[in-house]
Amino acid sequence: NDPWTWYGGKTISITTSWQTFSFSVKASEDNFGHCRLSFALGKNLATYWLDNVSVAKAPSLGLLADESLDSKFVRRVDYADCPSYTNQRVKDLSEFYITIERNYFKEMISYLKNTVGVKVPILTTNWNVGIVDLATMSDADYVDNHAYWDHPQFPKTAWSSVDWLINNKPMVKDANNATVPTLFTSVPTVGKPFTVSEYNHPFPNQYQVESILFTTGYSSFNDADAMMYFDYDEVAGWGNDMIGKNSYFSVSRNSVYMSMFPSAAYAFRNYFIKPSVNPIYLSYSADTLFSIPKYDGSDWRGPNLINSKLGLVNSVKTQKYFASATSNLSPYQTAPTSPFKTDTGEIIWNTYDGTITIASENFIGAAGYLGKLKNISFSIANITDFNIDDFGSFTWISLTKEKLSSAARSLITIGSKVQNTNMIWDGTQSLHTDWGNAPTQVYPLQLKLDLNINADSIRIYPLDSKGKEIISSSFVVKKSSANHFIVNFDQRKYITLWYGIEKYGNGNSTSADEKINVPAEFKLEQNYPNPFNPSTSISYQISAPGHVTLKVYDLLGREKSTLVDEFKEPGNYNCQFSVINSQFGSGVYFYILKAGNFTQSKKMLLVK
């Protein structure tokens, strides 16, 4: 039955002779009496013979006939066979291994601090594989964890550059296999820093834009101290405008990731998303920890002593390992159901629709099939139009630390699917070696939002790749009703992932005042691109009517070109400067704006 829980198994090597094998398993549920026995027969085509397959109640073995404590001969028990042995033998086995590992970590920590003189916090390992592993590492200074969604698979040869595949599915639709429960539930320890030093939804998964909302939201909700993506630049190369060949994890050339990081980091570091208001604290005794192999369903992380999906509603933290008694775990066995809503009310994950939303006073975001959120009020930013079949993400964040409804300046980021030019898929699960070429491409979205802002009007500034306003593309939006602004973010028209928002007034006027759209000051912008060849764009704004000149000079102060020489009304302007003859050589040039008593100059670099 769904979700097809794995209860246990054994890997064997078969020959051309008959052999007898056995293994033990303790199921983690009764599943209404249903179970399926499967045989995965490896890679080779052949005829396989199976006989006398039986299932029986496992024995409870102590010492076997030829074992003796006096003779100091007691076998190590295979982990998968622990359910067939007595509680005491399993606990003795666990205590032996756990004590060795824990003492090793203690000795190494002491040596590094007291002998070597290490001053930084020490972690025993940068990944854990379950509650017992966390317990053995509990003497370290902090706790860390890792996770990947849709990690590339290599069916035949490890890390083959040709034979690899991904599932290419969104996590937002699958809570059963999602990374969030195993990443956060019961992993943080009370009183110790908690970090995630590796995370990714690796390329070329076409839904990886969803990961930013998951990591930003749930790391904040669990009061994590750091969230790190692996890795910044693996094999892409600094000068390439493409996601590199076999670069599953490199984010430095991934336009979707890099565009989302600024707002995600700003929200995380400024506590814009609240931590859990009703956290669950649990303790585990030594007896419970030593007994775990007896009850393990052979999941490689060990058994879940509580339902891990509880971490989607409450933050679940460990109070103490090797405690005098284990907390009462019976109230924590039942899983919450979708939509999962955190106890703060700020994060809602709906696996049926495939959406995740975050709504706080300073930060709003949504990811997944955004069309499912159309006309559903989830915050002061409501989606009024979006193609229901498209997959994407947007964030809206205050840049002034005021509430979004009052922030003078804010930023909207919109991302979707990313790929390289001429990237060729073999079906939907692999590229093999056809990774394409530069530049990276982002699928353009059309997202219409109803923004609730206390303003008389707002101006939208599409931003360039460095976060600079593209003044010539900016536009004013007047309110459709009291403090409501309908904005159509069409990435086919405004080719950018970032949109700055500046508000005018406080929403008190009964009608839009045209004067608020007049720039408050004279201003000359830096040309873009810079360096350039053969042309560049220069933007400027005029706050009062008058005669305006914009001229280009060389390093010796000689006038080389007049771009503007006329009367101008107040407003935002843009002009192009193109080098079309040999009088311009490579080098630095100055451009100077004069308007009334205002003069401003900037320099630009021509590279031929």
Coordinates of C-alpha atoms in Angstrom, one line a residue:
N1 CA 0.0 0.0 0.0
D2 CA 1.0 3.6 -0.6
P3 CA 3.5 4.9 0.5
W4 CA 5.1 1.4 0.1
T5 CA 7.1 1.4 3.4
W6 CA 10.2 -0.7 3.3
Y7 CA 10.3 -3.1 6.3
G8 CA 13.6 -4.9 5.7
G9 CA 15.7 -7.1 3.4
K10 CA 19.1 -8.6 2.7
T11 CA 21.6 -8.5 -0.1
I12 CA 23.0 -11.9 -1.1
S13 CA 25.5 -13.3 -3.7
I14 CA 24.1 -16.3 -5.5
T15 CA 26.1 -19.1 -7.2
T16 CA 25.3 -22.0 -9.5
S17 CA 24.7 -24.1 -6.4
W18 CA 21.8 -24.1 -4.0
Q19 CA 22.2 -22.0 -0.9
T20 CA 20.0 -21.2 2.0
F21 CA 19.5 -17.6 3.2
S22 CA 17.4 -16.0 5.9
F23 CA 16.8 -12.6 7.4
S24 CA 14.7 -11.0 10.1
V25 CA 12.5 -8.0 10.1
K26 CA 10.2 -6.1 12.5
A27 CA 7.6 -4.1 10.6
S28 CA 7.1 -0.5 11.8
E29 CA 3.3 -0.8 11.3
D30 CA 0.6 -3.5 10.8
N31 CA -0.6 -2.1 7.4
F32 CA -3.9 -3.9 7.9
G33 CA -2.1 -7.2 7.5
H34 CA -0.8 -6.5 4.0
C35 CA 2.9 -7.1 3.0
R36 CA 4.7 -8.0 -0.2
L37 CA 7.9 -10.1 -0.6
S38 CA 10.0 -9.0 -3.5
F39 CA 13.1 -10.3 -5.2
A40 CA 15.4 -7.9 -7.0
L41 CA 17.5 -10.1 -9.2
G42 CA 20.4 -7.9 -10.1
K43 CA 21.8 -6.9 -13.5
N44 CA 22.5 -10.2 -15.3
L45 CA 20.0 -11.9 -17.5
A46 CA 19.7 -15.6 -16.4
T47 CA 17.4 -18.2 -15.1
Y48 CA 16.9 -18.0 -11.3
W49 CA 15.6 -20.8 -9.1
L50 CA 13.9 -20.1 -5.8
D51 CA 12.4 -22.8 -3.5
N52 CA 11.0 -23.4 -0.1
V53 CA 10.3 -19.7 0.6
S54 CA 8.6 -19.3 4.0
V55 CA 7.7 -16.6 6.5
A56 CA 7.6 -17.4 10.2
K57 CA 7.6 -15.7 13.6
A58 CA 11.2 -14.8 14.4
P59 CA 12.9 -16.6 17.4
S60 CA 14.3 -14.8 20.4
L61 CA 17.9 -16.0 20.5
G62 CA 20.4 -15.3 23.3
L63 CA 23.7 -17.1 23.2
L64 CA 23.9 -19.7 20.4
A65 CA 25.1 -23.3 21.1
D66 CA 28.8 -22.7 20.4
E67 CA 28.9 -19.2 22.1
S68 CA 30.1 -18.6 25.6
L69 CA 31.0 -15.6 27.7
D70 CA 33.6 -17.7 29.5
S71 CA 35.4 -18.6 26.3
K72 CA 35.0 -15.0 25.1
F73 CA 33.4 -16.1 21.9
V74 CA 30.2 -14.2 21.0
R75 CA 29.5 -13.5 17.4
R76 CA 28.7 -10.0 16.1
V77 CA 25.0 -10.0 15.0
D78 CA 24.2 -8.8 11.6
Y79 CA 22.1 -5.7 11.9
A80 CA 19.3 -7.0 9.8
D81 CA 19.0 -10.1 12.1
C82 CA 18.7 -8.2 15.4
P83 CA 14.9 -8.7 15.6
S84 CA 15.7 -12.5 16.0
Y85 CA 17.7 -12.0 19.2
T86 CA 16.8 -11.2 22.8
N87 CA 16.4 -7.6 23.9
Q88 CA 19.5 -7.9 26.2
R89 CA 21.8 -9.2 23.5
V90 CA 20.8 -6.5 21.1
K91 CA 21.3 -3.8 23.8
D92 CA 24.7 -5.2 24.7
L93 CA 25.7 -5.1 21.0
S94 CA 24.5 -1.5 20.6
E95 CA 26.1 -0.3 23.8
F96 CA 29.4 -1.8 22.7
Y97 CA 29.4 0.1 19.4
I98 CA 27.9 3.3 20.6
T99 CA 30.3 3.5 23.6
I100 CA 33.3 3.0 21.3
E101 CA 32.2 5.7 18.9
R102 CA 31.2 8.2 21.6
N103 CA 34.4 7.8 23.5
Y104 CA 36.4 8.3 20.3
F105 CA 34.6 11.6 19.6
K106 CA 35.1 12.7 23.2
E107 CA 38.8 12.0 23.0
M108 CA 39.3 13.7 19.7
I109 CA 37.4 16.8 20.8
S110 CA 39.5 17.0 23.9
Y111 CA 42.7 16.6 21.9
L112 CA 41.8 19.3 19.4
K113 CA 40.8 21.8 22.1
N114 CA 43.3 21.1 24.9
T115 CA 46.3 20.0 22.9
V116 CA 46.1 21.5 19.5
G117 CA 44.3 24.7 20.8
V118 CA 41.4 24.8 18.4
K119 CA 39.1 27.7 19.2
V120 CA 36.3 27.2 16.7
P121 CA 33.2 25.1 17.5
I122 CA 33.8 21.4 16.7
L123 CA 31.4 19.1 14.9
T124 CA 32.1 15.3 15.1
T125 CA 30.8 14.7 11.6
N126 CA 28.9 16.8 9.1
W127 CA 26.1 14.4 8.5
N128 CA 23.9 12.1 10.6
V129 CA 22.0 9.0 9.8
G130 CA 19.4 8.8 12.5
I131 CA 18.7 9.2 16.2
V132 CA 21.5 6.9 17.5
D133 CA 24.1 8.6 15.3
L134 CA 23.0 12.0 16.7
A135 CA 23.3 10.5 20.2
T136 CA 26.9 9.4 19.7
M137 CA 27.8 12.8 18.4
S138 CA 25.9 14.7 21.1
D139 CA 29.1 15.8 22.9
A140 CA 30.1 18.1 20.0
D141 CA 29.6 21.8 20.1
Y142 CA 26.8 22.0 17.5
V143 CA 24.6 19.8 15.3
D144 CA 24.6 19.6 11.5
N145 CA 22.6 17.9 8.8
H146 CA 22.4 17.4 5.1
A147 CA 19.8 16.6 2.5
Y148 CA 19.2 16.5 -1.3
W149 CA 16.0 16.2 -3.2
D150 CA 16.3 14.2 -6.5
H151 CA 20.0 13.5 -6.2
P152 CA 21.3 12.1 -9.5
Q153 CA 21.4 8.3 -9.8
F154 CA 24.0 6.2 -11.5
P155 CA 22.5 2.8 -12.4
K156 CA 25.7 1.0 -13.5
T157 CA 28.8 3.1 -12.9
A158 CA 29.2 5.5 -10.0
W159 CA 29.4 9.2 -11.2
S160 CA 29.2 8.2 -14.8
S161 CA 29.1 11.3 -17.1
V162 CA 26.9 9.4 -19.6
D163 CA 24.8 6.8 -17.7
W164 CA 22.9 8.9 -15.1
L165 CA 19.3 9.9 -14.5
I166 CA 17.0 11.9 -12.2
N167 CA 13.4 11.5 -11.3
N168 CA 12.7 15.1 -12.4
K169 CA 9.7 15.5 -10.1
P170 CA 8.7 18.4 -7.7
M171 CA 9.1 17.8 -3.9
V172 CA 6.1 20.1 -3.3
K173 CA 3.8 17.2 -4.4
D174 CA 5.5 14.5 -2.2
A175 CA 5.6 14.8 1.6
N176 CA 6.3 11.1 2.0
N177 CA 9.8 11.3 0.5
A178 CA 10.5 15.0 1.1
T179 CA 13.7 16.2 2.7
V180 CA 12.1 18.5 5.3
P181 CA 11.0 15.9 7.9
T182 CA 14.3 14.0 8.0
L183 CA 16.3 17.3 7.9
F184 CA 14.6 18.9 10.9
T185 CA 12.4 16.6 12.9
S186 CA 14.2 15.6 16.2
V187 CA 17.6 16.7 14.8
P188 CA 18.2 20.0 16.5
T189 CA 19.3 19.8 20.2
V190 CA 18.1 22.2 22.8
G191 CA 20.9 24.6 23.8
K192 CA 23.2 23.9 20.8
P193 CA 23.6 25.7 17.4
F194 CA 22.0 23.8 14.5
T195 CA 23.2 24.1 10.9
V196 CA 22.5 22.6 7.5
S197 CA 25.8 22.7 5.7
E198 CA 24.7 20.9 2.5
Y199 CA 21.4 21.2 0.7
N200 CA 20.3 21.2 -3.0
H201 CA 17.6 20.3 -5.5
P202 CA 20.3 19.5 -8.1
F203 CA 20.3 20.6 -11.7
P204 CA 18.8 19.7 -14.1
N205 CA 15.7 19.1 -12.1
Q206 CA 13.1 21.4 -13.6
Y207 CA 11.4 22.2 -10.3
Q208 CA 14.5 23.2 -8.3
V209 CA 13.2 26.8 -7.8
E210 CA 10.9 25.4 -5.1
S211 CA 13.8 24.6 -2.8
I212 CA 14.3 28.2 -1.8
L213 CA 10.9 28.5 -0.1
F214 CA 11.4 25.2 1.7
T215 CA 14.9 26.0 3.0
T216 CA 14.1 29.6 3.9
G217 CA 10.8 28.7 5.6
Y218 CA 11.6 25.6 7.5
S219 CA 15.1 26.6 8.6
S220 CA 13.6 29.8 10.0
F221 CA 10.8 27.9 11.6
N222 CA 13.2 25.5 13.3
D223 CA 15.5 28.4 14.4
A224 CA 18.5 27.1 12.5
D225 CA 21.7 29.1 12.7
A226 CA 22.9 28.5 9.1
M227 CA 21.6 27.1 5.8
M228 CA 24.2 26.4 3.1
Y229 CA 23.7 25.2 -0.4
F230 CA 26.2 22.8 -1.9
D231 CA 28.0 24.1 -3.7
Y232 CA 28.8 27.6 -5.0
D233 CA 31.2 26.7 -7.9
E234 CA 31.9 23.1 -8.6
V235 CA 32.8 22.7 -12.3
A236 CA 31.0 25.5 -14.0
G237 CA 33.9 27.9 -14.3
W238 CA 33.9 31.6 -13.3
G239 CA 33.7 33.0 -16.9
N240 CA 31.0 30.7 -18.3
D241 CA 27.4 31.9 -18.5
M242 CA 26.0 28.4 -18.3
I243 CA 25.5 25.7 -15.8
G244 CA 28.5 23.4 -16.4
K245 CA 28.6 19.9 -17.8
N246 CA 27.9 17.4 -15.1
S247 CA 27.5 20.3 -12.7
Y248 CA 24.5 19.0 -10.8
F249 CA 25.2 21.0 -7.7
S250 CA 27.0 24.2 -8.7
V251 CA 24.8 27.2 -8.1
S252 CA 27.1 30.1 -9.2
R253 CA 25.8 30.1 -12.8
N254 CA 22.3 29.0 -12.0
S255 CA 20.2 32.1 -12.6
V256 CA 17.2 30.9 -10.6
Y257 CA 19.1 30.0 -7.5
M258 CA 21.3 33.1 -7.6
S259 CA 18.4 35.5 -8.1
M260 CA 16.4 34.0 -5.2
F261 CA 19.3 33.9 -2.7
P262 CA 19.3 37.6 -1.8
S263 CA 15.7 37.8 -0.6
A264 CA 16.0 34.3 1.1
A265 CA 19.2 35.3 3.0
Y266 CA 17.8 38.7 4.0
A267 CA 14.6 37.1 5.4
F268 CA 16.5 34.4 7.2
R269 CA 19.1 36.7 8.8
N270 CA 16.6 39.3 9.8
Y271 CA 14.1 36.8 11.4
F272 CA 11.3 37.8 9.1
I273 CA 9.8 34.2 9.5
K274 CA 8.9 33.3 13.0
P275 CA 10.3 30.2 14.8
S276 CA 7.9 27.6 16.2
V277 CA 5.7 28.9 19.0
N278 CA 4.9 25.5 20.3
P279 CA 8.0 23.4 19.9
I280 CA 8.1 19.7 21.1
Y281 CA 11.0 18.7 23.3
L282 CA 11.9 15.0 23.6
S283 CA 14.5 13.0 25.6
Y284 CA 15.8 9.5 25.0
S285 CA 17.2 7.1 27.6
A286 CA 20.2 4.9 27.1
D287 CA 17.9 1.8 27.2
T288 CA 15.8 3.2 24.4
L289 CA 18.8 4.1 22.2
F290 CA 20.5 0.7 22.8
S291 CA 17.3 -1.2 21.9
I292 CA 16.7 0.6 18.5
P293 CA 18.1 -2.2 16.3
K294 CA 15.5 -4.5 17.7
Y295 CA 12.7 -2.4 16.3
D296 CA 14.4 -1.0 13.2
G297 CA 12.4 -1.4 10.0
S298 CA 15.8 -1.4 8.2
D299 CA 15.4 2.1 7.0
W300 CA 19.0 3.3 6.6
R301 CA 18.4 6.2 9.0
G302 CA 17.0 3.9 11.6
P303 CA 13.5 3.8 13.0
N304 CA 11.3 6.9 13.5
L305 CA 10.5 6.9 17.2
I306 CA 7.9 9.5 16.3
N307 CA 6.2 10.4 13.1
S308 CA 8.7 12.7 11.2
K309 CA 5.9 14.7 9.5
L310 CA 5.2 16.3 12.9
G311 CA 8.1 18.6 12.0
L312 CA 5.9 20.2 9.3
V313 CA 3.6 21.6 12.0
N314 CA 5.8 21.9 15.2
S315 CA 9.5 22.2 15.6
V316 CA 10.7 19.0 17.2
K317 CA 13.9 19.2 19.2
T318 CA 15.9 16.8 21.4
Q319 CA 16.1 17.9 25.0
K320 CA 18.7 15.2 26.1
Y321 CA 20.3 12.0 25.0
F322 CA 21.1 9.2 27.5
A323 CA 18.5 10.7 29.8
S324 CA 17.2 8.9 32.9
A325 CA 13.9 8.2 31.1
T326 CA 12.5 8.5 27.6
S327 CA 9.7 11.0 27.0
N328 CA 6.2 9.7 26.4
L329 CA 6.3 9.2 22.6
S330 CA 2.7 7.9 22.2
P331 CA 1.1 11.3 21.4
Y332 CA 3.5 11.8 18.5
Q333 CA 2.8 8.7 16.4
T334 CA 0.1 10.1 14.2
A335 CA 1.1 12.1 11.1
P336 CA -0.6 15.5 10.3
T337 CA -2.2 15.6 6.9
S338 CA -1.9 18.0 4.0
P339 CA -2.2 20.9 3.9
F340 CA 0.5 21.2 6.6
K341 CA 0.3 24.4 8.5
T342 CA 3.0 25.5 10.9
D343 CA 2.0 26.4 14.5
T344 CA 2.9 30.0 13.6
G345 CA 0.4 30.0 10.7
E346 CA 3.0 31.5 8.4
I347 CA 3.9 28.4 6.3
I348 CA 1.4 26.2 4.5
W349 CA 2.4 23.3 2.4
N350 CA -0.4 21.7 0.2
T351 CA 0.8 18.5 -1.4
Y352 CA -2.5 18.0 -3.2
D353 CA -2.3 21.3 -5.1
G354 CA 1.5 21.3 -5.2
T355 CA 2.1 24.7 -3.5
I356 CA 4.0 26.1 -0.5
T357 CA 3.3 29.6 0.8
I358 CA 5.0 31.7 3.4
A359 CA 3.2 34.8 4.7
S360 CA 4.7 37.1 7.3
E361 CA 4.6 40.8 7.9
N362 CA 8.0 41.4 6.1
F363 CA 8.3 38.5 3.7
I364 CA 5.8 36.7 1.4
G365 CA 6.6 33.8 -0.9
A366 CA 4.9 31.1 -2.9
A367 CA 6.3 28.2 -5.0
G368 CA 4.9 25.3 -7.0
Y369 CA 1.9 25.3 -9.3
L370 CA 1.0 28.9 -8.6
G371 CA -2.2 28.7 -10.7
K372 CA -3.7 26.7 -7.9
L373 CA -3.4 29.8 -5.7
K374 CA -5.3 32.0 -8.1
N375 CA -7.8 34.3 -6.2
I376 CA -7.0 32.5 -2.9
S377 CA -6.2 35.0 -0.2
F378 CA -3.1 33.9 1.6
S379 CA -1.6 37.3 2.5
I380 CA -1.5 40.9 1.4
A381 CA -0.1 39.6 -1.9
N382 CA -2.7 37.6 -3.8
I383 CA -2.3 35.9 -7.2
T384 CA -5.0 37.2 -9.6
D385 CA -3.7 35.5 -12.7
F386 CA -1.2 32.7 -13.5
N387 CA -1.2 29.8 -16.0
I388 CA -2.3 26.8 -13.9
D389 CA 0.1 24.4 -15.6
D390 CA 3.2 26.5 -15.1
F391 CA 5.6 25.9 -12.2
G392 CA 7.4 28.8 -10.5
S393 CA 8.2 30.8 -7.4
F394 CA 8.0 34.4 -6.2
T395 CA 9.1 36.2 -3.1
W396 CA 8.2 39.7 -1.9
I397 CA 10.4 41.2 0.8
S398 CA 10.6 44.5 2.6
L399 CA 14.0 46.2 2.2
T400 CA 13.4 48.7 5.0
K401 CA 12.5 46.2 7.8
E402 CA 9.1 47.8 7.9
K403 CA 5.9 45.7 7.3
L404 CA 5.5 45.1 3.6
S405 CA 2.3 47.1 3.6
S406 CA 4.2 50.2 4.7
A407 CA 7.7 49.6 3.3
A408 CA 9.0 52.5 1.2
R409 CA 11.0 50.1 -0.8
S410 CA 10.6 46.3 -1.4
L411 CA 11.7 43.6 -3.8
I412 CA 9.9 41.0 -5.8
T413 CA 11.8 38.0 -7.3
I414 CA 10.2 35.7 -9.8
G415 CA 11.8 32.4 -10.9
S416 CA 10.8 29.3 -12.9
K417 CA 12.7 26.7 -14.8
V418 CA 16.3 27.1 -15.9
Q419 CA 18.4 25.4 -18.5
N420 CA 21.3 25.9 -20.9
T421 CA 20.9 26.9 -24.5
N422 CA 20.5 23.8 -26.8
M423 CA 20.3 21.5 -23.9
I424 CA 18.8 18.2 -25.1
W425 CA 16.8 15.8 -23.0
D426 CA 16.6 12.1 -23.5
G427 CA 13.0 11.8 -22.3
T428 CA 12.6 13.6 -19.0
Q429 CA 15.2 12.0 -16.9
S430 CA 18.6 12.5 -18.4
L431 CA 20.8 14.7 -20.6
H432 CA 23.6 12.2 -20.8
T433 CA 26.3 14.5 -22.3
D434 CA 24.0 17.0 -24.1
W435 CA 24.4 19.8 -21.5
G436 CA 24.1 22.6 -24.2
N437 CA 26.0 25.9 -24.2
A438 CA 25.9 29.4 -22.9
P439 CA 23.9 31.3 -22.0
T440 CA 21.5 29.9 -19.4
Q441 CA 17.9 30.4 -20.2
V442 CA 14.9 31.0 -17.8
Y443 CA 11.4 30.2 -18.7
P444 CA 9.4 33.5 -18.7
L445 CA 6.4 33.7 -16.5
Q446 CA 3.3 36.0 -16.5
L447 CA 2.3 36.6 -12.9
K448 CA -0.4 39.1 -12.0
L449 CA -0.4 40.1 -8.3
D450 CA -2.7 42.2 -6.1
L451 CA -0.4 44.0 -3.7
N452 CA -1.9 45.6 -0.6
I453 CA 0.3 48.6 0.1
N454 CA -0.5 51.8 2.0
A455 CA 0.3 54.1 -0.8
D456 CA -1.3 56.5 -3.3
S457 CA 0.7 54.9 -6.2
I458 CA 3.7 52.7 -6.7
R459 CA 6.5 52.6 -9.2
I460 CA 7.9 49.2 -10.5
Y461 CA 11.6 49.1 -11.4
P462 CA 12.8 46.1 -13.4
L463 CA 16.4 45.5 -12.2
D464 CA 19.4 44.5 -14.2
S465 CA 21.7 41.5 -13.4
K466 CA 23.5 43.6 -10.8
G467 CA 20.4 44.8 -9.1
K468 CA 20.4 48.3 -10.7
E469 CA 17.2 50.0 -11.7
I470 CA 16.4 50.0 -15.4
I471 CA 14.9 53.5 -15.3
S472 CA 13.7 53.5 -18.9
S473 CA 11.6 50.3 -18.2
S474 CA 10.1 51.5 -14.9
F475 CA 6.3 52.1 -14.8
V476 CA 3.8 53.6 -12.4
V477 CA 0.8 51.6 -11.1
K478 CA -2.2 53.4 -9.6
K479 CA -4.4 51.8 -7.0
S480 CA -7.4 49.8 -8.3
S481 CA -9.1 50.2 -4.9
A482 CA -8.1 51.4 -1.4
N483 CA -4.4 50.5 -1.1
H484 CA -4.7 47.7 -3.7
F485 CA -2.4 47.6 -6.7
I486 CA -2.8 45.1 -9.5
V487 CA 0.6 44.6 -11.1
N488 CA 1.3 42.4 -14.2
F489 CA 4.8 41.0 -14.0
D490 CA 5.3 39.8 -17.6
Q491 CA 8.9 38.4 -18.0
R492 CA 8.4 38.3 -21.7
K493 CA 8.3 42.1 -21.7
Y494 CA 10.5 42.9 -18.7
I495 CA 13.4 40.4 -19.1
T496 CA 14.5 40.3 -15.5
L497 CA 14.0 38.2 -12.4
W498 CA 14.0 41.2 -10.0
Y499 CA 11.5 44.0 -9.6
G500 CA 12.0 46.8 -7.2
I501 CA 8.9 48.6 -5.7
E502 CA 8.9 52.1 -4.5
K503 CA 5.7 53.6 -2.9
Y504 CA 4.5 57.1 -3.0
G505 CA 2.2 58.6 -0.4
N506 CA 0.5 56.8 2.5
G507 CA -2.7 55.8 0.8
N508 CA -4.6 58.7 2.4
S509 CA -5.5 60.6 -0.8
T510 CA -8.9 60.0 -2.4
S511 CA -7.5 60.1 -5.9
A512 CA -4.1 59.4 -7.4
D513 CA -2.0 62.6 -7.4
E514 CA -0.1 62.9 -10.6
K515 CA 2.6 65.0 -8.9
I516 CA 3.8 62.1 -6.9
N517 CA 5.1 60.5 -10.1
V518 CA 7.6 63.4 -10.6
P519 CA 11.2 62.4 -9.6
A520 CA 12.2 64.0 -6.3
E521 CA 15.7 64.9 -7.5
F522 CA 18.0 65.2 -10.5
K523 CA 20.0 62.0 -11.0
L524 CA 22.4 60.5 -13.5
E525 CA 22.6 56.7 -13.6
Q526 CA 25.7 54.5 -14.3
N527 CA 25.6 53.3 -17.9
Y528 CA 24.8 49.7 -18.7
P529 CA 26.5 47.6 -19.8
N530 CA 29.8 48.8 -18.6
P531 CA 32.4 48.0 -20.0
F532 CA 30.7 48.2 -23.4
N533 CA 31.2 47.6 -27.1
P534 CA 29.7 49.0 -29.3
S535 CA 26.8 50.5 -27.4
T536 CA 25.5 51.3 -23.9
S537 CA 22.4 52.7 -22.3
I538 CA 22.5 55.9 -20.1
S539 CA 19.5 56.7 -17.8
Y540 CA 18.8 59.9 -16.0
Q541 CA 15.9 61.7 -14.2
I542 CA 14.8 65.3 -14.2
S543 CA 12.9 66.8 -11.3
A544 CA 12.1 70.2 -12.8
P545 CA 11.5 71.5 -16.4
G546 CA 14.5 73.1 -18.1
H547 CA 17.2 72.8 -20.7
V548 CA 19.2 69.6 -20.4
T549 CA 22.5 68.5 -22.0
L550 CA 24.2 65.1 -21.9
K551 CA 27.7 65.0 -23.5
V552 CA 30.6 62.5 -23.7
Y553 CA 34.2 63.6 -23.1
D554 CA 37.6 61.8 -23.4
L555 CA 40.3 61.7 -20.6
L556 CA 41.7 65.0 -21.9
G557 CA 38.3 66.8 -21.5
R558 CA 37.7 67.0 -25.3
E559 CA 34.0 66.8 -26.2
K560 CA 33.4 63.7 -28.3
S561 CA 29.6 63.4 -28.6
T562 CA 26.4 65.3 -27.7
L563 CA 23.6 62.9 -26.7
V564 CA 21.0 65.4 -25.4
D565 CA 20.7 69.1 -25.9
E566 CA 17.1 70.2 -25.5
F567 CA 14.3 71.3 -23.1
K568 CA 13.0 68.5 -20.9
E569 CA 9.9 68.1 -18.7
P570 CA 10.3 66.4 -15.4
G571 CA 10.6 62.6 -15.7
N572 CA 12.8 59.6 -16.3
Y573 CA 14.8 59.3 -19.5
N574 CA 17.1 56.9 -21.3
C575 CA 19.4 57.3 -24.3
Q576 CA 21.7 55.1 -26.2
F577 CA 25.4 55.8 -26.9
S578 CA 26.9 53.9 -29.8
V579 CA 30.4 53.9 -31.1
I580 CA 30.1 53.9 -34.9
N581 CA 33.4 55.4 -36.1
S582 CA 37.2 55.3 -35.5
Q583 CA 37.4 58.5 -33.4
F584 CA 36.6 56.4 -30.3
G585 CA 39.4 54.1 -29.2
S586 CA 39.4 51.7 -26.2
G587 CA 39.6 53.5 -22.9
V588 CA 37.8 55.6 -20.3
Y589 CA 35.3 58.2 -21.2
F590 CA 33.2 60.6 -19.1
Y591 CA 29.6 61.6 -19.6
I592 CA 28.2 64.7 -18.0
L593 CA 24.6 65.7 -17.4
K594 CA 23.7 69.4 -16.9
A595 CA 20.2 70.6 -16.0
G596 CA 19.8 74.1 -14.6
N597 CA 22.2 74.3 -11.7
F598 CA 22.7 70.6 -11.5
T599 CA 25.8 68.9 -12.9
Q600 CA 26.8 65.3 -12.5
S601 CA 29.4 63.1 -14.3
K602 CA 30.2 59.4 -14.4
K603 CA 32.9 57.4 -16.3
M604 CA 32.5 54.5 -18.6
L605 CA 34.9 52.0 -20.2
L606 CA 34.9 51.2 -23.9
V607 CA 36.6 47.9 -24.7
K608 CA 37.2 47.0 -28.4

